[in-house]
Amino acid sequence: MTSYYLPDIYTWIKNLPPIHQWSHTNPISLTICSPSLALSATQNQNPTSITFTITANLHLPIALWTSSPTKPNQETLAQLFSDVIHGVIRYGPNKNLSFLRRPQTIRFDDGFQDGFNYAFGTLLFLVCLYEAPEGRLRSECLNALAAAGLVGGSGSRKDAAVMVMRAVGSNVEERWMRAVNLAVTNWAMTEKPAKMRVPTFSYAVSASGLWKVQLWSPVVAMDIESPNGGGGGPPPPPPDERLRFSLAYQQLEGVVQLGYKVVVRENWIDVVVSVDNVRCDVSPLASNKLMAKRGSGAEEKHFPSSISIELTPIVQYDILSVSVSKSSDNPEREIGHETGIEGSFEPPGPYIGLHVSASETVTLSMKPWKFEQSVHGYSACLNWLLHDGANGREVVSSRPSRVSLFLRPKAWFRDRYSSVYRPFTKRGGVIFARDEYGESVRWKVCGQARGRRMEWEIRGKVWVTYWPNKHRTFYSETRRMQFREILYLTLP
């Protein structure tokens, strides 16, 4: 398929002629995505307004989406953008739009051109998926829009996607990404494209002593990893259809927040970075009712099992050293071993009875999450690793044995969202905050670098794992997403 680009819808709307010059019978149309798909602007009377429609021109024209009537003035783009935001979110798992308000801070000048076109392209993808008739038109448009980076904001479209996310605010962003990634999941499960072209969507913010990276990824777009140890035996069987549904309709949502400060010394500068918050949640893309009807229930879901972050100054000739502030763990292993035997002999009678019972108890005390710091060159590496409480193995690189699944139905990874000993929040996520993971990393920078703007690269990976919770199955899997962003700070 040839490369695809979305027409400049922003400029087309902006350059529409005055409404009194329009024909009363023929709408003004712009071809989009293919000759059979068009955006039309139609004049309405009493009161005078414009309606925008996405139309599939097949044997008979089919209206796939229609905007609300829009006044033909300088507010046309703002009103249509609000309709686009509402249109995308209506396709999400939560269709309650009562909390939405029209964005008041967006300046609809040429600086927002790419953001507007990206938002409209996203709506176009959802409309094609859910409203277009099955066939060549839908298939070609979906693949073309995904290849052009109009799903999730990849490649050259990323800056435009970030522009939209910053404009609508965090709460609307969450609803937007769940609607988009629900569409991606439905596309993967029903259309079964040859190759998913939807990478993880992430973006970074550098301001006020804080570096923040926001992460979003549908589980179906994450790479599956094979465990390299643990569990033993043959690979697990594939999941049944109900479990497959529950595992597919999920989304990874993550935030990495690092605090930084710059301390000027007499002959050098210290750049100190510490963990402020690292949060990861796996959120459902379907309602609990639908999960129970078509899946194995909402509690059969992936959980975060490992997080890895690497922070590196890009230009290094001014760097003198890097130091971490946490020693390698040498934990105490607390093991209690108790063996007991009891016996009894009953008095003579019709039958002679001898009763013997034996018991053995072994207790291992350990934290489920282990935090490590390390240094490679001038890169600082932060790692959080989840371990199986039964045998101490890393969950991300192992799988539960069939024996343990069969003989230990009350193992700690079962009922993992309700047990008091759970290593996750009740929603199934994790939070690593400054109180326990606030050890800092310190770079010593040459004093001659004062006044320079430094660029830092942050790379990361997040693994999510599924082990059976309440569903009776031997299936398990681990998936991985990765991200890379650029962060900035200016040395005083």
CSV table of C-alpha atoms in Angstrom, one decimal:
chain,number,residue,atom,x,y,z
A,1,MET,CA,0.0,0.0,0.0
A,2,THR,CA,1.3,3.5,-0.8
A,3,SER,CA,2.1,5.9,2.0
A,4,TYR,CA,-0.9,7.8,3.3
A,5,TYR,CA,-1.3,11.3,4.5
A,6,LEU,CA,-4.4,13.0,5.9
A,7,PRO,CA,-5.5,16.1,4.0
A,8,ASP,CA,-5.1,19.4,5.8
A,9,ILE,CA,-8.6,19.5,7.2
A,10,TYR,CA,-7.8,22.5,9.5
A,11,THR,CA,-6.9,24.7,6.5
A,12,TRP,CA,-9.8,23.4,4.4
A,13,ILE,CA,-12.3,24.4,7.0
A,14,LYS,CA,-10.6,27.7,7.7
A,15,ASN,CA,-10.7,28.6,4.0
A,16,LEU,CA,-14.4,27.7,3.4
A,17,PRO,CA,-16.1,30.5,1.5
A,18,PRO,CA,-18.6,32.8,3.3
A,19,ILE,CA,-21.8,30.9,3.8
A,20,HIS,CA,-23.8,33.3,1.6
A,21,GLN,CA,-21.8,32.2,-1.4
A,22,TRP,CA,-22.7,28.5,-1.0
A,23,SER,CA,-25.1,26.6,-3.2
A,24,HIS,CA,-28.2,25.6,-1.3
A,25,THR,CA,-28.2,22.1,-2.8
A,26,ASN,CA,-24.7,20.9,-3.1
A,27,PRO,CA,-22.4,20.5,0.0
A,28,ILE,CA,-18.7,21.4,-0.2
A,29,SER,CA,-16.7,18.1,0.0
A,30,LEU,CA,-13.1,17.1,0.7
A,31,THR,CA,-11.8,13.6,-0.3
A,32,ILE,CA,-10.2,11.8,2.6
A,33,CYS,CA,-8.5,8.4,2.9
A,34,SER,CA,-9.8,7.1,-0.4
A,35,PRO,CA,-12.1,8.3,-3.3
A,36,SER,CA,-15.0,6.7,-1.5
A,37,LEU,CA,-14.6,8.5,1.8
A,38,ALA,CA,-15.2,12.3,2.1
A,39,LEU,CA,-15.8,15.1,4.6
A,40,SER,CA,-18.7,17.3,3.6
A,41,ALA,CA,-19.8,20.7,4.9
A,42,THR,CA,-23.5,21.4,4.5
A,43,GLN,CA,-25.4,24.7,5.0
A,44,ASN,CA,-28.4,24.6,7.2
A,45,GLN,CA,-31.2,27.2,7.3
A,46,ASN,CA,-33.1,28.7,10.3
A,47,PRO,CA,-30.8,29.3,12.0
A,48,THR,CA,-27.9,29.5,9.6
A,49,SER,CA,-25.3,26.9,10.5
A,50,ILE,CA,-22.9,24.4,9.1
A,51,THR,CA,-22.9,20.6,9.6
A,52,PHE,CA,-19.9,18.5,8.9
A,53,THR,CA,-20.3,14.9,7.9
A,54,ILE,CA,-18.0,11.9,7.2
A,55,THR,CA,-19.5,10.1,4.3
A,56,ALA,CA,-18.8,6.8,2.6
A,57,ASN,CA,-19.8,7.1,-1.1
A,58,LEU,CA,-20.6,3.6,-2.0
A,59,HIS,CA,-23.6,2.6,-4.2
A,60,LEU,CA,-25.5,5.0,-2.0
A,61,PRO,CA,-23.9,7.7,0.2
A,62,ILE,CA,-23.8,6.6,3.9
A,63,ALA,CA,-23.3,9.2,6.6
A,64,LEU,CA,-20.8,7.6,9.1
A,65,TRP,CA,-20.6,10.6,11.5
A,66,THR,CA,-22.2,14.0,11.7
A,67,SER,CA,-21.2,17.0,13.8
A,68,SER,CA,-23.6,19.2,15.7
A,69,PRO,CA,-24.7,22.4,13.8
A,70,THR,CA,-21.9,24.9,14.0
A,71,LYS,CA,-22.1,28.7,13.6
A,72,PRO,CA,-20.2,29.9,10.6
A,73,ASN,CA,-17.8,32.3,12.4
A,74,GLN,CA,-14.4,32.3,14.0
A,75,GLU,CA,-15.6,29.7,16.5
A,76,THR,CA,-16.2,27.1,13.9
A,77,LEU,CA,-13.0,25.2,14.5
A,78,ALA,CA,-13.3,25.4,18.2
A,79,GLN,CA,-16.9,24.0,18.1
A,80,LEU,CA,-15.9,21.3,15.7
A,81,PHE,CA,-12.9,20.3,17.8
A,82,SER,CA,-15.2,19.9,20.8
A,83,ASP,CA,-17.4,17.6,18.7
A,84,VAL,CA,-14.4,15.6,17.7
A,85,ILE,CA,-13.3,15.1,21.3
A,86,HIS,CA,-16.9,14.0,22.3
A,87,GLY,CA,-17.1,11.8,19.3
A,88,VAL,CA,-13.9,9.9,20.2
A,89,ILE,CA,-14.8,9.5,23.9
A,90,ARG,CA,-18.3,8.2,23.0
A,91,TYR,CA,-16.6,5.1,21.5
A,92,GLY,CA,-14.8,4.4,24.8
A,93,PRO,CA,-15.7,2.0,27.6
A,94,ASN,CA,-17.2,4.8,29.7
A,95,LYS,CA,-19.6,6.8,27.7
A,96,ASN,CA,-20.5,9.2,30.5
A,97,LEU,CA,-19.7,12.6,29.0
A,98,SER,CA,-21.3,14.8,31.8
A,99,PHE,CA,-17.9,15.8,33.2
A,100,LEU,CA,-16.6,17.1,29.8
A,101,ARG,CA,-16.3,20.8,29.3
A,102,ARG,CA,-15.4,22.7,26.1
A,103,PRO,CA,-11.6,23.5,26.3
A,104,GLN,CA,-11.2,27.1,27.0
A,105,THR,CA,-7.5,27.6,26.8
A,106,ILE,CA,-6.9,26.4,23.2
A,107,ARG,CA,-5.9,29.0,20.7
A,108,PHE,CA,-7.2,27.9,17.3
A,109,ASP,CA,-4.5,29.6,15.3
A,110,ASP,CA,-2.1,28.0,12.8
A,111,GLY,CA,0.0,26.7,15.8
A,112,PHE,CA,-2.8,24.2,16.5
A,113,GLN,CA,-3.1,23.0,12.9
A,114,ASP,CA,-1.3,19.7,13.4
A,115,GLY,CA,-3.2,19.0,16.7
A,116,PHE,CA,-6.6,19.6,15.1
A,117,ASN,CA,-5.7,17.3,12.1
A,118,TYR,CA,-4.5,14.6,14.4
A,119,ALA,CA,-7.6,14.7,16.5
A,120,PHE,CA,-9.8,14.5,13.4
A,121,GLY,CA,-7.7,11.6,12.0
A,122,THR,CA,-8.2,9.7,15.3
A,123,LEU,CA,-12.0,10.2,15.1
A,124,LEU,CA,-11.8,9.0,11.5
A,125,PHE,CA,-10.1,5.8,12.5
A,126,LEU,CA,-12.8,5.0,15.1
A,127,VAL,CA,-15.6,5.9,12.7
A,128,CYS,CA,-14.2,3.7,10.0
A,129,LEU,CA,-13.8,0.8,12.5
A,130,TYR,CA,-17.3,1.0,14.0
A,131,GLU,CA,-19.5,2.6,11.3
A,132,ALA,CA,-18.1,1.7,7.9
A,133,PRO,CA,-19.5,-1.4,6.1
A,134,GLU,CA,-17.2,-4.4,6.1
A,135,GLY,CA,-15.1,-4.6,3.0
A,136,ARG,CA,-12.2,-3.1,1.1
A,137,LEU,CA,-13.0,0.5,2.1
A,138,ARG,CA,-12.9,-0.1,5.8
A,139,SER,CA,-9.8,-2.4,5.7
A,140,GLU,CA,-7.8,0.0,3.5
A,141,CYS,CA,-8.6,3.1,5.5
A,142,LEU,CA,-7.9,1.4,8.8
A,143,ASN,CA,-4.5,0.2,7.7
A,144,ALA,CA,-3.7,3.5,6.0
A,145,LEU,CA,-4.6,5.6,9.1
A,146,ALA,CA,-2.6,3.3,11.4
A,147,ALA,CA,0.4,3.4,9.0
A,148,ALA,CA,0.3,7.2,8.9
A,149,GLY,CA,0.7,7.4,12.7
A,150,LEU,CA,-2.9,8.5,13.3
A,151,VAL,CA,-3.6,5.8,15.9
A,152,GLY,CA,-1.9,6.5,19.2
A,153,GLY,CA,0.3,9.3,17.9
A,154,SER,CA,3.5,7.6,16.5
A,155,GLY,CA,6.3,8.9,14.3
A,156,SER,CA,5.8,12.4,12.9
A,157,ARG,CA,2.3,12.6,14.5
A,158,LYS,CA,3.6,12.4,18.1
A,159,ASP,CA,4.0,16.1,18.6
A,160,ALA,CA,0.5,16.7,17.3
A,161,ALA,CA,-0.8,14.0,19.7
A,162,VAL,CA,0.9,15.6,22.7
A,163,MET,CA,-0.5,18.9,21.7
A,164,VAL,CA,-4.0,17.5,21.9
A,165,MET,CA,-3.3,15.7,25.2
A,166,ARG,CA,-2.0,18.9,26.8
A,167,ALA,CA,-5.0,20.9,25.5
A,168,VAL,CA,-7.8,18.6,26.8
A,169,GLY,CA,-6.3,18.0,30.2
A,170,SER,CA,-5.5,14.8,32.2
A,171,ASN,CA,-9.0,13.5,32.9
A,172,VAL,CA,-10.1,13.8,29.3
A,173,GLU,CA,-6.8,12.3,28.1
A,174,GLU,CA,-7.5,9.2,30.1
A,175,ARG,CA,-10.9,8.8,28.5
A,176,TRP,CA,-9.4,9.6,25.1
A,177,MET,CA,-6.7,6.9,25.3
A,178,ARG,CA,-9.0,4.3,26.6
A,179,ALA,CA,-11.4,4.9,23.6
A,180,VAL,CA,-8.4,4.8,21.2
A,181,ASN,CA,-6.9,1.7,22.7
A,182,LEU,CA,-10.3,-0.1,22.9
A,183,ALA,CA,-10.6,0.6,19.1
A,184,VAL,CA,-7.0,-0.8,18.6
A,185,THR,CA,-8.0,-3.9,20.6
A,186,ASN,CA,-11.2,-4.4,18.7
A,187,TRP,CA,-9.3,-4.0,15.4
A,188,ALA,CA,-6.7,-6.6,16.5
A,189,MET,CA,-9.4,-9.1,17.7
A,190,THR,CA,-11.9,-8.7,14.8
A,191,GLU,CA,-10.0,-7.4,11.7
A,192,LYS,CA,-6.8,-9.3,12.6
A,193,PRO,CA,-4.4,-7.0,10.7
A,194,ALA,CA,-1.2,-8.7,9.4
A,195,LYS,CA,0.9,-6.6,11.7
A,196,MET,CA,0.0,-4.2,14.5
A,197,ARG,CA,1.4,-0.8,13.7
A,198,VAL,CA,0.5,0.8,17.0
A,199,PRO,CA,3.4,1.4,19.3
A,200,THR,CA,3.3,2.5,22.9
A,201,PHE,CA,2.2,6.2,23.2
A,202,SER,CA,4.4,8.1,25.6
A,203,TYR,CA,5.5,11.7,26.1
A,204,ALA,CA,7.6,13.7,28.5
A,205,VAL,CA,7.3,17.0,30.4
A,206,SER,CA,10.2,18.9,31.9
A,207,ALA,CA,9.3,21.7,34.2
A,208,SER,CA,9.7,23.1,37.7
A,209,GLY,CA,12.2,20.6,39.0
A,210,LEU,CA,10.2,17.6,37.7
A,211,TRP,CA,10.6,15.2,34.9
A,212,LYS,CA,7.4,13.4,34.0
A,213,VAL,CA,6.8,10.6,31.4
A,214,GLN,CA,3.2,9.5,30.6
A,215,LEU,CA,2.7,6.0,29.2
A,216,TRP,CA,-0.2,4.3,27.5
A,217,SER,CA,-0.3,0.9,25.7
A,218,PRO,CA,-3.1,-1.6,24.8
A,219,VAL,CA,-2.0,-5.0,26.0
A,220,VAL,CA,-2.6,-6.5,22.6
A,221,ALA,CA,0.1,-4.3,21.1
A,222,MET,CA,2.7,-5.4,23.7
A,223,ASP,CA,5.4,-8.0,22.8
A,224,ILE,CA,5.0,-11.4,24.4
A,225,GLU,CA,8.1,-12.7,26.2
A,226,SER,CA,9.0,-16.3,26.9
A,227,PRO,CA,10.2,-17.0,30.4
A,228,ASN,CA,13.8,-18.2,30.6
A,229,GLY,CA,13.4,-20.3,33.7
A,230,GLY,CA,11.2,-21.4,36.5
A,231,GLY,CA,8.1,-23.5,36.4
A,232,GLY,CA,9.6,-26.3,34.3
A,233,GLY,CA,7.6,-28.7,32.2
A,234,PRO,CA,6.1,-28.0,28.7
A,235,PRO,CA,4.9,-24.5,27.7
A,236,PRO,CA,1.4,-23.7,29.0
A,237,PRO,CA,-1.6,-24.5,26.7
A,238,PRO,CA,-3.2,-21.5,24.9
A,239,PRO,CA,-5.9,-19.7,26.8
A,240,ASP,CA,-9.5,-20.6,26.2
A,241,GLU,CA,-11.7,-18.0,24.4
A,242,ARG,CA,-13.1,-16.5,27.6
A,243,LEU,CA,-9.7,-16.0,29.2
A,244,ARG,CA,-8.4,-14.7,25.9
A,245,PHE,CA,-11.1,-12.0,25.9
A,246,SER,CA,-10.3,-10.9,29.5
A,247,LEU,CA,-6.6,-10.7,28.9
A,248,ALA,CA,-6.9,-8.8,25.6
A,249,TYR,CA,-9.2,-6.0,26.7
A,250,GLN,CA,-6.8,-4.3,29.0
A,251,GLN,CA,-4.6,-1.2,28.9
A,252,LEU,CA,-1.3,-0.4,30.6
A,253,GLU,CA,-1.3,3.1,32.1
A,254,GLY,CA,1.9,4.4,33.6
A,255,VAL,CA,3.5,7.6,35.0
A,256,VAL,CA,7.2,8.1,35.8
A,257,GLN,CA,8.0,11.2,37.8
A,258,LEU,CA,11.5,12.1,38.7
A,259,GLY,CA,12.5,15.1,40.8
A,260,TYR,CA,15.7,16.9,40.0
A,261,LYS,CA,17.7,19.7,41.6
A,262,VAL,CA,20.8,21.5,40.6
A,263,VAL,CA,23.4,22.4,43.3
A,264,VAL,CA,26.2,24.8,42.3
A,265,ARG,CA,29.5,24.1,44.0
A,266,GLU,CA,32.7,26.1,43.9
A,267,ASN,CA,34.3,24.0,41.1
A,268,TRP,CA,31.5,21.8,39.8
A,269,ILE,CA,27.8,21.4,39.6
A,270,ASP,CA,25.7,18.6,41.2
A,271,VAL,CA,22.7,17.3,39.3
A,272,VAL,CA,20.6,15.2,41.8
A,273,VAL,CA,17.7,13.1,40.5
A,274,SER,CA,15.4,11.1,42.8
A,275,VAL,CA,12.2,9.1,42.4
A,276,ASP,CA,9.1,11.1,43.0
A,277,ASN,CA,6.5,8.7,41.8
A,278,VAL,CA,6.4,5.6,39.6
A,279,ARG,CA,2.8,4.4,39.0
A,280,CYS,CA,1.5,1.6,36.8
A,281,ASP,CA,-2.0,0.3,36.4
A,282,VAL,CA,-3.6,-2.2,34.2
A,283,SER,CA,-7.1,-0.9,33.5
A,284,PRO,CA,-10.0,-2.7,31.8
A,285,LEU,CA,-11.2,-1.7,28.3
A,286,ALA,CA,-14.5,-3.4,28.9
A,287,SER,CA,-17.1,-3.2,31.6
A,288,ASN,CA,-17.3,-5.7,34.4
A,289,LYS,CA,-20.6,-6.9,33.0
A,290,LEU,CA,-19.1,-7.6,29.6
A,291,MET,CA,-16.0,-9.2,31.2
A,292,ALA,CA,-18.4,-11.6,33.0
A,293,LYS,CA,-20.5,-12.3,30.0
A,294,ARG,CA,-17.8,-12.9,27.3
A,295,GLY,CA,-14.7,-13.3,29.4
A,296,SER,CA,-13.5,-15.0,32.6
A,297,GLY,CA,-14.2,-12.0,34.8
A,298,ALA,CA,-12.6,-8.6,35.5
A,299,GLU,CA,-10.1,-10.1,38.0
A,300,GLU,CA,-8.4,-12.2,35.4
A,301,LYS,CA,-5.9,-9.6,34.3
A,302,HIS,CA,-2.2,-8.8,33.9
A,303,PHE,CA,-0.3,-7.3,36.8
A,304,PRO,CA,3.0,-5.2,36.7
A,305,SER,CA,5.9,-7.6,37.3
A,306,SER,CA,9.0,-5.5,36.5
A,307,ILE,CA,9.9,-1.9,35.8
A,308,SER,CA,13.3,-0.7,34.4
A,309,ILE,CA,14.4,2.9,33.9
A,310,GLU,CA,17.7,4.1,32.4
A,311,LEU,CA,18.6,7.8,32.6
A,312,THR,CA,21.6,9.1,30.6
A,313,PRO,CA,23.0,12.6,29.9
A,314,ILE,CA,23.3,12.8,26.1
A,315,VAL,CA,26.3,15.1,25.9
A,316,GLN,CA,28.9,13.6,28.3
A,317,TYR,CA,32.1,15.5,27.9
A,318,ASP,CA,31.2,17.8,30.9
A,319,ILE,CA,30.3,14.8,33.1
A,320,LEU,CA,32.9,14.0,35.8
A,321,SER,CA,31.2,11.2,37.7
A,322,VAL,CA,27.9,9.5,38.6
A,323,SER,CA,27.1,8.1,42.0
A,324,VAL,CA,24.2,6.2,43.4
A,325,SER,CA,23.0,6.3,47.0
A,326,LYS,CA,21.8,2.8,47.6
A,327,SER,CA,24.0,-0.1,48.4
A,328,SER,CA,23.3,-3.5,46.9
A,329,ASP,CA,20.9,-5.4,49.1
A,330,ASN,CA,22.2,-8.1,51.4
A,331,PRO,CA,18.9,-9.1,53.0
A,332,GLU,CA,18.6,-11.1,56.1
A,333,ARG,CA,16.8,-14.4,55.4
A,334,GLU,CA,14.4,-15.3,58.2
A,335,ILE,CA,13.6,-19.0,58.2
A,336,GLY,CA,11.6,-20.7,60.9
A,337,HIS,CA,11.8,-24.5,60.8
A,338,GLU,CA,9.5,-26.5,63.0
A,339,THR,CA,9.0,-30.2,63.0
A,340,GLY,CA,6.5,-32.0,65.2
A,341,ILE,CA,5.2,-35.5,65.7
A,342,GLU,CA,2.2,-36.7,67.7
A,343,GLY,CA,1.0,-40.2,68.6
A,344,SER,CA,-1.6,-41.9,70.7
A,345,PHE,CA,-2.4,-45.5,71.6
A,346,GLU,CA,-6.0,-46.4,72.6
A,347,PRO,CA,-6.7,-49.0,75.3
A,348,PRO,CA,-7.3,-52.6,74.3
A,349,GLY,CA,-10.7,-53.3,72.9
A,350,PRO,CA,-12.3,-54.9,69.9
A,351,TYR,CA,-9.7,-53.2,67.8
A,352,ILE,CA,-6.3,-51.9,68.6
A,353,GLY,CA,-5.8,-48.3,67.4
A,354,LEU,CA,-2.5,-46.5,66.8
A,355,HIS,CA,-2.7,-42.8,65.6
A,356,VAL,CA,0.4,-40.9,64.4
A,357,SER,CA,0.5,-37.4,62.8
A,358,ALA,CA,3.5,-35.4,61.7
A,359,SER,CA,3.8,-31.7,60.6
A,360,GLU,CA,6.6,-29.5,59.3
A,361,THR,CA,6.5,-25.7,58.9
A,362,VAL,CA,9.0,-23.6,57.0
A,363,THR,CA,8.6,-19.8,57.0
A,364,LEU,CA,10.4,-17.4,54.7
A,365,SER,CA,10.1,-13.7,55.3
A,366,MET,CA,10.8,-11.4,52.3
A,367,LYS,CA,9.4,-8.4,50.5
A,368,PRO,CA,7.7,-9.1,47.2
A,369,TRP,CA,9.2,-6.1,45.4
A,370,LYS,CA,13.0,-5.6,45.2
A,371,PHE,CA,14.5,-2.3,44.2
A,372,GLU,CA,18.0,-2.0,42.7
A,373,GLN,CA,20.2,0.7,41.4
A,374,SER,CA,23.2,0.3,39.1
A,375,VAL,CA,25.4,2.3,36.8
A,376,HIS,CA,26.6,1.6,33.2
A,377,GLY,CA,29.0,4.3,32.1
A,378,TYR,CA,27.2,7.5,32.9
A,379,SER,CA,23.8,5.9,32.8
A,380,ALA,CA,21.9,5.3,36.0
A,381,CYS,CA,19.6,2.3,36.0
A,382,LEU,CA,16.6,1.9,38.4
A,383,ASN,CA,14.9,-1.5,38.5
A,384,TRP,CA,11.9,-2.8,40.4
A,385,LEU,CA,11.4,-6.6,40.4
A,386,LEU,CA,8.5,-8.6,41.7
A,387,HIS,CA,9.3,-12.0,43.2
A,388,ASP,CA,7.2,-15.1,43.9
A,389,GLY,CA,6.6,-15.3,47.6
A,390,ALA,CA,6.7,-19.2,47.5
A,391,ASN,CA,10.1,-19.7,46.0
A,392,GLY,CA,11.7,-16.3,45.6
A,393,ARG,CA,12.0,-16.4,41.8
A,394,GLU,CA,11.6,-13.3,39.7
A,395,VAL,CA,8.0,-13.4,38.3
A,396,VAL,CA,9.0,-11.7,35.0
A,397,SER,CA,11.4,-14.5,34.1
A,398,SER,CA,9.5,-17.5,35.3
A,399,ARG,CA,6.1,-19.2,35.3
A,400,PRO,CA,4.2,-21.0,38.0
A,401,SER,CA,4.6,-24.7,38.0
A,402,ARG,CA,1.6,-26.9,37.3
A,403,VAL,CA,2.1,-28.6,40.6
A,404,SER,CA,1.9,-25.4,42.6
A,405,LEU,CA,-1.2,-24.3,40.6
A,406,PHE,CA,-2.9,-27.7,41.3
A,407,LEU,CA,-1.8,-28.3,44.9
A,408,ARG,CA,-1.7,-24.7,46.2
A,409,PRO,CA,-5.1,-23.2,45.3
A,410,LYS,CA,-4.6,-20.5,48.0
A,411,ALA,CA,-1.2,-19.4,46.8
A,412,TRP,CA,-0.5,-15.7,47.3
A,413,PHE,CA,-0.9,-14.9,43.6
A,414,ARG,CA,-4.5,-16.1,43.8
A,415,ASP,CA,-7.0,-13.6,45.1
A,416,ARG,CA,-4.3,-11.1,44.6
A,417,TYR,CA,-6.6,-8.0,44.4
A,418,SER,CA,-8.4,-8.7,47.7
A,419,SER,CA,-5.8,-10.4,50.0
A,420,VAL,CA,-4.4,-8.2,52.7
A,421,TYR,CA,-0.9,-9.5,51.7
A,422,ARG,CA,-1.3,-8.4,48.1
A,423,PRO,CA,1.7,-6.7,46.5
A,424,PHE,CA,-0.6,-4.4,44.4
A,425,THR,CA,-3.2,-1.8,44.9
A,426,LYS,CA,-6.8,-3.0,45.0
A,427,ARG,CA,-7.1,-1.9,41.3
A,428,GLY,CA,-4.2,-4.2,40.5
A,429,GLY,CA,-1.5,-1.6,40.0
A,430,VAL,CA,1.7,-0.5,41.9
A,431,ILE,CA,2.9,2.8,43.3
A,432,PHE,CA,6.5,3.4,44.2
A,433,ALA,CA,6.9,6.8,45.9
A,434,ARG,CA,9.6,8.9,47.4
A,435,ASP,CA,9.1,7.4,50.9
A,436,GLU,CA,10.7,4.1,50.1
A,437,TYR,CA,12.3,4.5,46.7
A,438,GLY,CA,13.7,8.0,47.1
A,439,GLU,CA,17.4,7.2,47.0
A,440,SER,CA,19.0,9.7,44.6
A,441,VAL,CA,21.5,9.5,41.8
A,442,ARG,CA,24.1,12.3,41.6
A,443,TRP,CA,26.0,13.4,38.5
A,444,LYS,CA,29.0,15.7,39.0
A,445,VAL,CA,29.2,18.2,36.1
A,446,CYS,CA,32.2,20.4,35.2
A,447,GLY,CA,31.7,24.0,36.3
A,448,GLN,CA,32.3,25.2,32.8
A,449,ALA,CA,28.9,23.8,31.8
A,450,ARG,CA,27.1,26.6,33.7
A,451,GLY,CA,24.3,28.2,31.6
A,452,ARG,CA,24.0,25.3,29.2
A,453,ARG,CA,20.8,23.4,28.4
A,454,MET,CA,21.3,19.7,29.0
A,455,GLU,CA,19.5,16.9,27.2
A,456,TRP,CA,18.9,13.7,29.0
A,457,GLU,CA,17.6,10.4,27.5
A,458,ILE,CA,15.2,8.3,29.6
A,459,ARG,CA,14.6,4.7,28.4
A,460,GLY,CA,12.3,2.3,30.1
A,461,LYS,CA,10.6,-1.0,30.0
A,462,VAL,CA,7.5,-2.2,31.8
A,463,TRP,CA,6.6,-5.9,32.0
A,464,VAL,CA,3.1,-7.2,32.9
A,465,THR,CA,2.4,-10.8,33.7
A,466,TYR,CA,-0.7,-13.0,33.9
A,467,TRP,CA,-0.8,-15.9,36.4
A,468,PRO,CA,-4.2,-17.5,37.2
A,469,ASN,CA,-6.2,-15.6,39.8
A,470,LYS,CA,-9.6,-17.3,40.3
A,471,HIS,CA,-9.9,-18.9,36.9
A,472,ARG,CA,-8.8,-22.6,36.7
A,473,THR,CA,-6.2,-22.7,34.0
A,474,PHE,CA,-2.5,-23.5,33.6
A,475,TYR,CA,-2.0,-20.5,31.2
A,476,SER,CA,0.4,-17.7,32.0
A,477,GLU,CA,2.2,-15.0,30.0
A,478,THR,CA,4.4,-12.0,30.3
A,479,ARG,CA,4.3,-9.0,27.9
A,480,ARG,CA,6.6,-6.0,27.6
A,481,MET,CA,6.4,-2.4,26.4
A,482,GLN,CA,9.3,0.0,26.1
A,483,PHE,CA,9.6,3.8,25.7
A,484,ARG,CA,12.2,6.4,25.0
A,485,GLU,CA,11.9,10.2,25.7
A,486,ILE,CA,14.2,13.3,25.9
A,487,LEU,CA,14.2,15.4,29.0
A,488,TYR,CA,15.7,18.9,29.6
A,489,LEU,CA,17.2,21.0,32.3
A,490,THR,CA,19.2,24.3,32.2
A,491,LEU,CA,22.3,24.6,34.5
A,492,PRO,CA,22.2,28.0,36.4
